JSON list of C-alpha atoms in Angstrom, two decimals:
[
{"chain": "A", "resi": 1, "resn": "UNK", "atom": "CA", "xyz": [0.00, 0.00, 0.00]},
{"chain": "A", "resi": 2, "resn": "UNK", "atom": "CA", "xyz": [1.48, 3.33, -1.05]},
{"chain": "A", "resi": 3, "resn": "UNK", "atom": "CA", "xyz": [1.62, 6.31, 1.29]},
{"chain": "A", "resi": 4, "resn": "UNK", "atom": "CA", "xyz": [-1.23, 7.98, -0.61]},
{"chain": "A", "resi": 5, "resn": "UNK", "atom": "CA", "xyz": [-3.42, 4.86, -0.36]},
{"chain": "A", "resi": 6, "resn": "UNK", "atom": "CA", "xyz": [-3.43, 4.68, 3.42]},
{"chain": "A", "resi": 7, "resn": "UNK", "atom": "CA", "xyz": [-6.91, 5.29, 4.85]},
{"chain": "A", "resi": 8, "resn": "UNK", "atom": "CA", "xyz": [-7.97, 7.81, 7.47]},
{"chain": "A", "resi": 9, "resn": "UNK", "atom": "CA", "xyz": [-9.73, 6.44, 10.54]},
{"chain": "A", "resi": 10, "resn": "UNK", "atom": "CA", "xyz": [-12.81, 8.37, 11.63]},
{"chain": "A", "resi": 11, "resn": "UNK", "atom": "CA", "xyz": [-14.05, 7.88, 15.19]},
{"chain": "A", "resi": 12, "resn": "UNK", "atom": "CA", "xyz": [-17.81, 8.32, 14.83]},
{"chain": "A", "resi": 13, "resn": "UNK", "atom": "CA", "xyz": [-20.56, 8.14, 17.44]},
{"chain": "A", "resi": 14, "resn": "UNK", "atom": "CA", "xyz": [-23.24, 10.20, 15.70]},
{"chain": "A", "resi": 15, "resn": "UNK", "atom": "CA", "xyz": [-22.70, 13.31, 17.82]},
{"chain": "A", "resi": 16, "resn": "UNK", "atom": "CA", "xyz": [-22.42, 16.86, 16.44]},
{"chain": "A", "resi": 17, "resn": "UNK", "atom": "CA", "xyz": [-18.72, 16.74, 17.26]},
{"chain": "A", "resi": 18, "resn": "UNK", "atom": "CA", "xyz": [-18.28, 13.52, 15.28]},
{"chain": "A", "resi": 19, "resn": "UNK", "atom": "CA", "xyz": [-20.17, 15.03, 12.35]},
{"chain": "A", "resi": 20, "resn": "UNK", "atom": "CA", "xyz": [-17.83, 18.05, 12.44]},
{"chain": "A", "resi": 21, "resn": "UNK", "atom": "CA", "xyz": [-14.90, 15.62, 12.40]},
{"chain": "A", "resi": 22, "resn": "UNK", "atom": "CA", "xyz": [-16.27, 13.88, 9.28]},
{"chain": "A", "resi": 23, "resn": "UNK", "atom": "CA", "xyz": [-16.59, 17.24, 7.54]},
{"chain": "A", "resi": 24, "resn": "UNK", "atom": "CA", "xyz": [-13.02, 18.13, 8.49]},
{"chain": "A", "resi": 25, "resn": "UNK", "atom": "CA", "xyz": [-11.66, 14.75, 7.39]},
{"chain": "A", "resi": 26, "resn": "UNK", "atom": "CA", "xyz": [-13.39, 14.98, 4.02]},
{"chain": "A", "resi": 27, "resn": "UNK", "atom": "CA", "xyz": [-11.84, 18.42, 3.49]},
{"chain": "A", "resi": 28, "resn": "UNK", "atom": "CA", "xyz": [-8.37, 17.61, 4.86]},
{"chain": "A", "resi": 29, "resn": "UNK", "atom": "CA", "xyz": [-7.91, 14.20, 3.24]},
{"chain": "A", "resi": 30, "resn": "UNK", "atom": "CA", "xyz": [-9.49, 14.30, -0.24]},
{"chain": "A", "resi": 31, "resn": "UNK", "atom": "CA", "xyz": [-8.98, 11.12, -2.20]},
{"chain": "A", "resi": 32, "resn": "UNK", "atom": "CA", "xyz": [-8.33, 8.94, 0.84]},
{"chain": "A", "resi": 33, "resn": "UNK", "atom": "CA", "xyz": [-10.79, 6.35, 2.06]},
{"chain": "A", "resi": 34, "resn": "UNK", "atom": "CA", "xyz": [-12.39, 7.31, 5.37]},
{"chain": "A", "resi": 35, "resn": "UNK", "atom": "CA", "xyz": [-12.91, 4.27, 7.59]},
{"chain": "A", "resi": 36, "resn": "UNK", "atom": "CA", "xyz": [-15.81, 5.26, 9.83]},
{"chain": "A", "resi": 37, "resn": "UNK", "atom": "CA", "xyz": [-15.30, 3.44, 13.13]},
{"chain": "A", "resi": 38, "resn": "UNK", "atom": "CA", "xyz": [-18.12, 3.07, 15.61]},
{"chain": "A", "resi": 39, "resn": "UNK", "atom": "CA", "xyz": [-17.28, 1.20, 18.80]},
{"chain": "A", "resi": 40, "resn": "UNK", "atom": "CA", "xyz": [-19.68, -1.13, 20.59]},
{"chain": "A", "resi": 41, "resn": "UNK", "atom": "CA", "xyz": [-19.33, -2.82, 23.94]},
{"chain": "A", "resi": 42, "resn": "UNK", "atom": "CA", "xyz": [-19.67, -6.62, 23.99]},
{"chain": "A", "resi": 43, "resn": "UNK", "atom": "CA", "xyz": [-20.92, -8.16, 27.21]},
{"chain": "A", "resi": 44, "resn": "UNK", "atom": "CA", "xyz": [-23.13, -5.18, 27.99]},
{"chain": "A", "resi": 45, "resn": "UNK", "atom": "CA", "xyz": [-25.96, -7.44, 29.23]},
{"chain": "A", "resi": 46, "resn": "UNK", "atom": "CA", "xyz": [-23.68, -8.89, 31.90]},
{"chain": "A", "resi": 47, "resn": "UNK", "atom": "CA", "xyz": [-22.32, -5.48, 32.85]},
{"chain": "A", "resi": 48, "resn": "UNK", "atom": "CA", "xyz": [-25.85, -4.13, 33.35]},
{"chain": "A", "resi": 49, "resn": "UNK", "atom": "CA", "xyz": [-26.84, -7.07, 35.57]},
{"chain": "A", "resi": 50, "resn": "UNK", "atom": "CA", "xyz": [-27.42, -6.46, 39.25]},
{"chain": "A", "resi": 51, "resn": "UNK", "atom": "CA", "xyz": [-25.18, -8.38, 41.64]},
{"chain": "A", "resi": 52, "resn": "UNK", "atom": "CA", "xyz": [-26.64, -10.36, 44.53]},
{"chain": "A", "resi": 53, "resn": "UNK", "atom": "CA", "xyz": [-27.79, -8.14, 47.37]},
{"chain": "A", "resi": 54, "resn": "UNK", "atom": "CA", "xyz": [-26.52, -10.08, 50.39]},
{"chain": "A", "resi": 55, "resn": "UNK", "atom": "CA", "xyz": [-28.26, -7.79, 52.87]},
{"chain": "A", "resi": 56, "resn": "UNK", "atom": "CA", "xyz": [-31.77, -8.03, 51.46]},
{"chain": "A", "resi": 57, "resn": "UNK", "atom": "CA", "xyz": [-31.54, -11.68, 50.51]},
{"chain": "A", "resi": 58, "resn": "UNK", "atom": "CA", "xyz": [-32.73, -11.00, 46.97]},
{"chain": "A", "resi": 59, "resn": "UNK", "atom": "CA", "xyz": [-31.57, -13.65, 44.56]},
{"chain": "A", "resi": 60, "resn": "UNK", "atom": "CA", "xyz": [-29.61, -12.71, 41.48]},
{"chain": "A", "resi": 61, "resn": "UNK", "atom": "CA", "xyz": [-30.31, -14.44, 38.21]},
{"chain": "A", "resi": 62, "resn": "UNK", "atom": "CA", "xyz": [-27.68, -13.69, 35.59]},
{"chain": "A", "resi": 63, "resn": "UNK", "atom": "CA", "xyz": [-28.86, -13.11, 32.03]},
{"chain": "A", "resi": 64, "resn": "UNK", "atom": "CA", "xyz": [-29.07, -16.19, 29.87]},
{"chain": "A", "resi": 65, "resn": "UNK", "atom": "CA", "xyz": [-26.63, -16.86, 27.05]},
{"chain": "A", "resi": 66, "resn": "UNK", "atom": "CA", "xyz": [-29.44, -16.08, 24.60]},
{"chain": "A", "resi": 67, "resn": "UNK", "atom": "CA", "xyz": [-30.14, -12.72, 26.27]},
{"chain": "A", "resi": 68, "resn": "UNK", "atom": "CA", "xyz": [-26.46, -11.80, 26.27]},
{"chain": "A", "resi": 69, "resn": "UNK", "atom": "CA", "xyz": [-26.16, -12.76, 22.58]},
{"chain": "A", "resi": 70, "resn": "UNK", "atom": "CA", "xyz": [-29.27, -10.72, 21.75]},
{"chain": "A", "resi": 71, "resn": "UNK", "atom": "CA", "xyz": [-27.90, -7.63, 23.54]},
{"chain": "A", "resi": 72, "resn": "UNK", "atom": "CA", "xyz": [-24.52, -8.06, 21.82]},
{"chain": "A", "resi": 73, "resn": "UNK", "atom": "CA", "xyz": [-26.24, -8.33, 18.41]},
{"chain": "A", "resi": 74, "resn": "UNK", "atom": "CA", "xyz": [-28.27, -5.24, 19.20]},
{"chain": "A", "resi": 75, "resn": "UNK", "atom": "CA", "xyz": [-25.14, -3.29, 20.21]},
{"chain": "A", "resi": 76, "resn": "UNK", "atom": "CA", "xyz": [-23.33, -4.43, 17.06]},
{"chain": "A", "resi": 77, "resn": "UNK", "atom": "CA", "xyz": [-26.30, -3.49, 14.88]},
{"chain": "A", "resi": 78, "resn": "UNK", "atom": "CA", "xyz": [-26.50, -0.04, 16.50]},
{"chain": "A", "resi": 79, "resn": "UNK", "atom": "CA", "xyz": [-22.76, 0.49, 15.92]},
{"chain": "A", "resi": 80, "resn": "UNK", "atom": "CA", "xyz": [-23.17, -0.57, 12.29]},
{"chain": "A", "resi": 81, "resn": "UNK", "atom": "CA", "xyz": [-26.08, 1.85, 11.80]},
{"chain": "A", "resi": 82, "resn": "UNK", "atom": "CA", "xyz": [-24.05, 4.63, 13.42]},
{"chain": "A", "resi": 83, "resn": "UNK", "atom": "CA", "xyz": [-21.03, 3.91, 11.21]},
{"chain": "A", "resi": 84, "resn": "UNK", "atom": "CA", "xyz": [-23.27, 3.83, 8.13]},
{"chain": "A", "resi": 85, "resn": "UNK", "atom": "CA", "xyz": [-24.69, 7.25, 9.08]},
{"chain": "A", "resi": 86, "resn": "UNK", "atom": "CA", "xyz": [-21.12, 8.59, 9.19]},
{"chain": "A", "resi": 87, "resn": "UNK", "atom": "CA", "xyz": [-20.41, 6.99, 5.82]},
{"chain": "A", "resi": 88, "resn": "UNK", "atom": "CA", "xyz": [-23.50, 8.65, 4.29]},
{"chain": "A", "resi": 89, "resn": "UNK", "atom": "CA", "xyz": [-22.38, 12.03, 5.61]},
{"chain": "A", "resi": 90, "resn": "UNK", "atom": "CA", "xyz": [-18.86, 11.50, 4.22]},
{"chain": "A", "resi": 91, "resn": "UNK", "atom": "CA", "xyz": [-20.15, 10.35, 0.84]},
{"chain": "A", "resi": 92, "resn": "UNK", "atom": "CA", "xyz": [-22.46, 13.36, 0.72]},
{"chain": "A", "resi": 93, "resn": "UNK", "atom": "CA", "xyz": [-19.32, 15.48, 1.01]},
{"chain": "A", "resi": 94, "resn": "UNK", "atom": "CA", "xyz": [-17.69, 13.64, -1.90]},
{"chain": "A", "resi": 95, "resn": "UNK", "atom": "CA", "xyz": [-15.48, 11.32, 0.16]},
{"chain": "A", "resi": 96, "resn": "UNK", "atom": "CA", "xyz": [-14.99, 7.60, -0.27]},
{"chain": "A", "resi": 97, "resn": "UNK", "atom": "CA", "xyz": [-15.96, 5.93, 2.99]},
{"chain": "A", "resi": 98, "resn": "UNK", "atom": "CA", "xyz": [-16.67, 2.54, 4.52]},
{"chain": "A", "resi": 99, "resn": "UNK", "atom": "CA", "xyz": [-18.32, 1.56, 7.83]},
{"chain": "A", "resi": 100, "resn": "UNK", "atom": "CA", "xyz": [-16.36, -0.33, 10.44]},
{"chain": "A", "resi": 101, "resn": "UNK", "atom": "CA", "xyz": [-18.18, -1.29, 13.65]},
{"chain": "A", "resi": 102, "resn": "UNK", "atom": "CA", "xyz": [-15.71, -2.71, 16.14]},
{"chain": "A", "resi": 103, "resn": "UNK", "atom": "CA", "xyz": [-16.10, -4.29, 19.60]},
{"chain": "A", "resi": 104, "resn": "UNK", "atom": "CA", "xyz": [-14.43, -2.40, 22.42]},
{"chain": "A", "resi": 105, "resn": "UNK", "atom": "CA", "xyz": [-11.90, -4.78, 23.95]},
{"chain": "A", "resi": 106, "resn": "UNK", "atom": "CA", "xyz": [-10.08, -2.20, 26.07]},
{"chain": "A", "resi": 107, "resn": "UNK", "atom": "CA", "xyz": [-11.30, 1.35, 26.07]},
{"chain": "A", "resi": 108, "resn": "UNK", "atom": "CA", "xyz": [-12.51, 3.37, 23.11]},
{"chain": "A", "resi": 109, "resn": "UNK", "atom": "CA", "xyz": [-9.22, 5.19, 22.51]},
{"chain": "A", "resi": 110, "resn": "UNK", "atom": "CA", "xyz": [-7.20, 1.95, 22.60]},
{"chain": "A", "resi": 111, "resn": "UNK", "atom": "CA", "xyz": [-9.70, 0.26, 20.31]},
{"chain": "A", "resi": 112, "resn": "UNK", "atom": "CA", "xyz": [-9.58, 3.06, 17.73]},
{"chain": "A", "resi": 113, "resn": "UNK", "atom": "CA", "xyz": [-5.77, 3.26, 17.95]},
{"chain": "A", "resi": 114, "resn": "UNK", "atom": "CA", "xyz": [-5.63, -0.51, 17.35]},
{"chain": "A", "resi": 115, "resn": "UNK", "atom": "CA", "xyz": [-7.82, -0.17, 14.23]},
{"chain": "A", "resi": 116, "resn": "UNK", "atom": "CA", "xyz": [-5.51, 2.60, 13.01]},
{"chain": "A", "resi": 117, "resn": "UNK", "atom": "CA", "xyz": [-2.50, 0.31, 13.51]},
{"chain": "A", "resi": 118, "resn": "UNK", "atom": "CA", "xyz": [-4.22, -2.64, 11.81]},
{"chain": "A", "resi": 119, "resn": "UNK", "atom": "CA", "xyz": [-5.18, -0.53, 8.79]},
{"chain": "A", "resi": 120, "resn": "UNK", "atom": "CA", "xyz": [-1.83, 1.33, 8.62]},
{"chain": "A", "resi": 121, "resn": "UNK", "atom": "CA", "xyz": [-3.81, 4.57, 8.79]},
{"chain": "A", "resi": 122, "resn": "UNK", "atom": "CA", "xyz": [-2.41, 7.88, 7.60]},
{"chain": "A", "resi": 123, "resn": "UNK", "atom": "CA", "xyz": [-4.27, 9.63, 10.43]},
{"chain": "A", "resi": 124, "resn": "UNK", "atom": "CA", "xyz": [-7.11, 9.41, 12.93]},
{"chain": "A", "resi": 125, "resn": "UNK", "atom": "CA", "xyz": [-9.75, 12.13, 13.06]},
{"chain": "A", "resi": 126, "resn": "UNK", "atom": "CA", "xyz": [-11.92, 12.52, 16.14]},
{"chain": "A", "resi": 127, "resn": "UNK", "atom": "CA", "xyz": [-14.37, 15.11, 17.44]},
{"chain": "A", "resi": 128, "resn": "UNK", "atom": "CA", "xyz": [-13.91, 16.68, 20.84]},
{"chain": "A", "resi": 129, "resn": "UNK", "atom": "CA", "xyz": [-16.69, 17.52, 23.23]},
{"chain": "A", "resi": 130, "resn": "UNK", "atom": "CA", "xyz": [-14.48, 19.91, 25.17]},
{"chain": "A", "resi": 131, "resn": "UNK", "atom": "CA", "xyz": [-15.39, 18.41, 28.53]},
{"chain": "A", "resi": 132, "resn": "UNK", "atom": "CA", "xyz": [-12.81, 20.42, 30.41]},
{"chain": "A", "resi": 133, "resn": "UNK", "atom": "CA", "xyz": [-10.14, 19.17, 32.78]},
{"chain": "A", "resi": 134, "resn": "UNK", "atom": "CA", "xyz": [-12.33, 17.87, 35.62]},
{"chain": "A", "resi": 135, "resn": "UNK", "atom": "CA", "xyz": [-14.99, 16.10, 33.51]},
{"chain": "A", "resi": 136, "resn": "UNK", "atom": "CA", "xyz": [-12.28, 14.72, 31.26]},
{"chain": "A", "resi": 137, "resn": "UNK", "atom": "CA", "xyz": [-10.53, 13.16, 34.27]},
{"chain": "A", "resi": 138, "resn": "UNK", "atom": "CA", "xyz": [-13.78, 11.69, 35.59]},
{"chain": "A", "resi": 139, "resn": "UNK", "atom": "CA", "xyz": [-15.34, 10.55, 32.33]},
{"chain": "A", "resi": 140, "resn": "UNK", "atom": "CA", "xyz": [-12.25, 9.98, 30.24]},
{"chain": "A", "resi": 141, "resn": "UNK", "atom": "CA", "xyz": [-11.44, 11.61, 26.95]},
{"chain": "A", "resi": 142, "resn": "UNK", "atom": "CA", "xyz": [-11.26, 9.63, 23.76]},
{"chain": "A", "resi": 143, "resn": "UNK", "atom": "CA", "xyz": [-9.43, 12.44, 21.95]},
{"chain": "A", "resi": 144, "resn": "UNK", "atom": "CA", "xyz": [-6.83, 12.73, 24.74]},
{"chain": "A", "resi": 145, "resn": "UNK", "atom": "CA", "xyz": [-6.41, 8.94, 24.82]},
{"chain": "A", "resi": 146, "resn": "UNK", "atom": "CA", "xyz": [-5.86, 8.85, 21.05]},
{"chain": "A", "resi": 147, "resn": "UNK", "atom": "CA", "xyz": [-3.26, 11.60, 21.28]},
{"chain": "A", "resi": 148, "resn": "UNK", "atom": "CA", "xyz": [-1.41, 9.43, 23.82]},
{"chain": "A", "resi": 149, "resn": "UNK", "atom": "CA", "xyz": [-1.79, 6.04, 22.10]},
{"chain": "A", "resi": 150, "resn": "UNK", "atom": "CA", "xyz": [-2.10, 6.43, 18.32]},
{"chain": "A", "resi": 151, "resn": "UNK", "atom": "CA", "xyz": [1.08, 5.87, 16.31]},
{"chain": "A", "resi": 152, "resn": "UNK", "atom": "CA", "xyz": [-0.14, 8.07, 13.46]},
{"chain": "A", "resi": 153, "resn": "UNK", "atom": "CA", "xyz": [-1.14, 11.73, 13.47]},
{"chain": "A", "resi": 154, "resn": "UNK", "atom": "CA", "xyz": [-4.38, 12.55, 15.29]},
{"chain": "A", "resi": 155, "resn": "UNK", "atom": "CA", "xyz": [-6.63, 15.44, 14.25]},
{"chain": "A", "resi": 156, "resn": "UNK", "atom": "CA", "xyz": [-8.98, 16.64, 17.00]},
{"chain": "A", "resi": 157, "resn": "UNK", "atom": "CA", "xyz": [-11.93, 18.67, 15.72]},
{"chain": "A", "resi": 158, "resn": "UNK", "atom": "CA", "xyz": [-14.16, 20.87, 17.84]},
{"chain": "A", "resi": 159, "resn": "UNK", "atom": "CA", "xyz": [-17.73, 21.26, 16.67]},
{"chain": "A", "resi": 160, "resn": "UNK", "atom": "CA", "xyz": [-18.73, 24.80, 15.76]},
{"chain": "A", "resi": 161, "resn": "UNK", "atom": "CA", "xyz": [-20.60, 26.59, 18.54]}
]
């Protein structure tokens, strides 16, 4: 793959900030394929389960394998729909784009950085919500995490006010 053929990874969650990032990527990287990545969390059914309450004596029944598979399919399908929405936006701007839903094995920033490595990306483009220092520490910041972990350039785009 030549240097000009390397794709650009787009972190896309459907937010206004992510839409601004797609617009910026289409303008900054004409002619490159935009890989629109939407991350989903496998095992969400188990994570949302309530543990046994030892004090009240209430029994805990974990979700069945079928329920967990159904929730995982639903999460995957939502991520695919989200990625496709990003692709439609990019194509409407004249870019070549493809959807790429991906399960979150670590955290979102690590997952996106891993996709960038796997695809030998020229860059990663991500929107920023501008949470501020305190909220960013508490909630985490995908853009900050990508700046720390990605091996390729990272473009952080703020949505217009």
